[in-house]
């Protein structure tokens, strides 16, 4: 009998002689493997969920707003700007490294939209060409605002999913002219449905 066979026989005999101990040992190993597998699965699922949230809700984005919280001990002149201008955005992009894209944004609530006999109320956002990529909101149809649109001050509009369905329940919004607080705008695109927002802000699908 070889040395390997002799060791195997002794191990088997020892296991048979101590069945309960052997069972508990194997059970511990099985539980350890199961727990490790569960941890890996949860970690992978969490990672996938986080990346989905990053894609859908722009968690790598920074918003800069005027005003800010009052700093009690700061000089009055340093307690926050009352307003920001497009030139400030250009300065941020020029002076701060690792900024890939930037867009000036203006918004206003309770904007009334009308198309024929249908109407909707939305929150309006005025943005620049890089905005859609910054917010990771692709268009379901149409094309996004271009630099040529900016230069010519074209009156073009983009509808969130809910707004598009309210005004154009049968589709075909692109190319139609809607009235935005009584001013005519041509619909150039419709955004893909986003779903609820993480920060509790207004529904992104109900925006213009």
C-alpha positions as a printed NumPy array, in Angstrom:
array([[  0.   ,   0.   ,   0.   ],
       [  1.363,   3.367,  -0.992],
       [  1.883,   6.209,   1.398],
       [ -0.95 ,   8.224,  -0.243],
       [ -3.393,   5.348,   0.083],
       [ -2.405,   4.824,   3.714],
       [ -3.001,   8.521,   4.523],
       [ -6.362,   8.401,   2.762],
       [ -7.413,   5.286,   4.718],
       [ -6.418,   6.935,   8.016],
       [ -8.321,  10.125,   7.186],
       [-11.439,   8.16 ,   6.246],
       [-11.231,   6.104,   9.405],
       [-10.839,   9.238,  11.493],
       [-13.896,  10.834,   9.836],
       [-16.003,   7.737,  10.404],
       [-14.904,   7.602,  14.027],
       [-15.865,  11.221,  14.622],
       [-18.952,  11.637,  12.446],
       [-20.469,  14.525,  14.39 ],
       [-17.25 ,  16.53 ,  14.401],
       [-16.753,  15.859,  10.681],
       [-20.333,  16.939,   9.951],
       [-19.935,  20.192,  11.874],
       [-16.657,  20.904,  10.112],
       [-18.201,  20.359,   6.663],
       [-21.248,  22.403,   7.663],
       [-18.99 ,  25.29 ,   8.703],
       [-17.179,  25.182,   5.37 ],
       [-20.489,  25.048,   3.468],
       [-21.887,  28.013,   5.424],
       [-18.679,  29.969,   4.855],
       [-18.812,  29.362,   1.102],
       [-22.514,  30.292,   0.997],
       [-21.943,  33.521,   2.92 ],
       [-18.998,  34.465,   0.71 ],
       [-21.05 ,  33.791,  -2.421],
       [-23.899,  35.906,  -1.049],
       [-21.553,  38.78 ,  -0.218],
       [-20.058,  38.686,  -3.725],
       [-23.52 ,  38.599,  -5.319],
       [-24.761,  41.513,  -3.189],
       [-21.604,  43.498,  -3.91 ],
       [-21.957,  42.964,  -7.646],
       [-25.641,  43.88 ,  -7.502],
       [-24.91 ,  46.999,  -5.465],
       [-22.155,  48.028,  -7.852],
       [-24.457,  47.589, -10.838],
       [-27.182,  49.597,  -9.086],
       [-24.782,  52.404,  -8.214],
       [-23.556,  52.615, -11.809],
       [-27.161,  52.685, -13.012],
       [-27.898,  55.572, -10.651],
       [-24.792,  57.393, -11.855],
       [-25.928,  57.01 , -15.458],
       [-29.542,  57.977, -14.8  ],
       [-29.114,  60.733, -12.229],
       [-25.719,  62.249, -12.963],
       [-24.082,  61.569,  -9.61 ],
       [-20.739,  62.74 , -11.019],
       [-22.19 ,  66.193, -11.685],
       [-21.751,  69.357,  -9.642],
       [-24.308,  72.174,  -9.642],
       [-23.179,  75.694,  -8.839],
       [-25.903,  78.116,  -7.747],
       [-25.808,  81.727,  -6.67 ],
       [-26.589,  82.766,  -3.104],
       [-25.777,  79.871,  -0.814],
       [-25.986,  79.671,   2.977],
       [-25.265,  82.699,   5.091],
       [-21.798,  82.62 ,   6.641],
       [-22.196,  84.431,   9.946],
       [-18.578,  85.394,  10.522],
       [-17.733,  86.146,   6.895],
       [-17.553,  89.731,   5.662],
       [-20.808,  90.912,   4.097],
       [-19.201,  91.077,   0.647],
       [-18.249,  87.374,   0.836],
       [-21.614,  85.92 ,   1.879],
       [-22.571,  84.625,  -1.536],
       [-23.272,  86.092,  -4.955],
       [-26.792,  87.269,  -5.698],
       [-26.53 ,  86.086,  -9.299],
       [-24.32 ,  84.115, -11.673],
       [-23.745,  84.88 , -15.344],
       [-22.595,  82.806, -18.353],
       [-19.16 ,  84.391, -17.986],
       [-18.88 ,  82.816, -14.525],
       [-19.427,  79.37 , -16.025],
       [-16.682,  80.002, -18.579],
       [-14.348,  81.111, -15.799],
       [-15.065,  77.931, -13.81 ],
       [-14.335,  75.807, -16.862],
       [-11.098,  77.687, -17.552],
       [ -9.754,  77.801, -13.993],
       [-10.749,  74.442, -12.465],
       [ -9.082,  71.279, -13.843],
       [-10.817,  68.005, -14.769],
       [-14.127,  69.594, -15.766],
       [-15.197,  67.784, -18.919],
       [-18.461,  69.533, -19.798],
       [-20.325,  72.599, -18.623],
       [-23.735,  74.112, -19.309],
       [-25.394,  77.27 , -18.095],
       [-28.936,  76.511, -16.875],
       [-31.895,  78.762, -16.159],
       [-35.251,  77.453, -14.989],
       [-38.731,  78.641, -14.178],
       [-41.714,  76.822, -12.707],
       [-45.373,  76.7  , -13.762],
       [-44.908,  77.27 , -17.474],
       [-48.099,  76.732, -19.482],
       [-47.806,  74.745, -22.695],
       [-50.486,  74.479, -25.352],
       [-50.87 ,  72.436, -28.519],
       [-54.215,  72.725, -30.257],
       [-56.816,  71.756, -27.619],
       [-54.338,  70.135, -25.212],
       [-52.379,  71.808, -22.435],
       [-49.821,  71.005, -19.764],
       [-47.917,  72.757, -16.997],
       [-44.174,  72.119, -16.785],
       [-40.966,  73.427, -15.332],
       [-38.908,  75.083, -18.05 ],
       [-35.129,  74.732, -18.333],
       [-33.003,  76.866, -20.62 ],
       [-29.771,  74.967, -21.335],
       [-26.751,  74.724, -23.631],
       [-25.7  ,  71.926, -26.04 ],
       [-23.636,  69.96 , -23.463],
       [-26.525,  69.704, -20.99 ],
       [-28.002,  66.439, -22.306],
       [-24.648,  64.661, -22.014],
       [-23.994,  66.118, -18.562],
       [-27.359,  64.884, -17.302],
       [-27.147,  61.563, -19.211],
       [-30.608,  62.095, -20.692],
       [-30.698,  60.823, -24.274],
       [-33.444,  61.735, -26.683],
       [-36.096,  59.205, -27.586],
       [-36.589,  61.078, -30.853],
       [-35.253,  64.171, -32.581],
       [-31.871,  65.83 , -32.08 ],
       [-30.561,  68.029, -29.314],
       [-29.906,  71.743, -29.448],
       [-26.873,  72.713, -31.536],
       [-24.452,  75.593, -31.438],
       [-26.175,  76.893, -34.585],
       [-29.442,  77.016, -32.633],
       [-27.681,  78.97 , -29.905],
       [-26.149,  81.428, -32.379],
       [-29.426,  82.051, -34.192],
       [-31.463,  82.145, -30.948],
       [-33.752,  79.532, -32.458],
       [-37.019,  78.95 , -30.627],
       [-36.771,  75.208, -30.164],
       [-38.16 ,  73.09 , -27.338],
       [-37.541,  69.625, -25.898],
       [-40.253,  67.761, -24.039],
       [-39.999,  65.374, -21.103],
       [-41.807,  62.071, -21.533],
       [-44.863,  63.076, -19.479],
       [-45.188,  66.427, -21.241],
       [-44.913,  64.818, -24.672],
       [-47.632,  62.302, -23.809],
       [-49.902,  65.053, -22.476],
       [-49.603,  67.2  , -25.587],
       [-49.099,  64.443, -28.161],
       [-50.735,  61.242, -26.857],
       [-50.417,  59.635, -30.293],
       [-46.781,  60.659, -30.741],
       [-45.307,  62.748, -33.528],
       [-44.239,  65.703, -31.402],
       [-41.036,  66.506, -33.31 ],
       [-41.538,  69.283, -35.839],
       [-44.811,  70.508, -34.309],
       [-45.18 ,  74.061, -32.998],
       [-46.34 ,  74.487, -29.405],
       [-47.009,  77.641, -27.431],
       [-44.887,  78.241, -24.354],
       [-46.589,  80.948, -22.297],
       [-48.116,  82.141, -25.601],
       [-44.788,  82.19 , -27.491],
       [-44.374,  79.731, -30.406],
       [-41.618,  77.104, -30.177],
       [-40.843,  74.202, -32.506],
       [-40.433,  70.828, -30.791],
       [-37.02 ,  69.546, -31.814],
       [-36.853,  66.477, -29.582],
       [-38.447,  64.314, -26.892],
       [-36.401,  62.971, -23.997],
       [-36.302,  59.311, -23.074],
       [-38.242,  58.486, -19.912],
       [-36.075,  58.931, -16.799],
       [-38.277,  58.045, -13.828],
       [-38.187,  59.479, -10.287],
       [-35.348,  61.746,  -9.226],
       [-33.025,  60.913,  -6.31 ],
       [-32.931,  64.333,  -4.732],
       [-36.701,  64.761,  -4.523],
       [-36.705,  67.523,  -7.14 ],
       [-39.431,  67.975,  -9.724],
       [-40.199,  64.979, -11.904],
       [-37.628,  65.086, -14.737],
       [-40.199,  63.623, -17.14 ],
       [-42.446,  66.647, -16.577],
       [-39.952,  69.233, -17.754],
       [-39.61 ,  71.363, -20.854]])
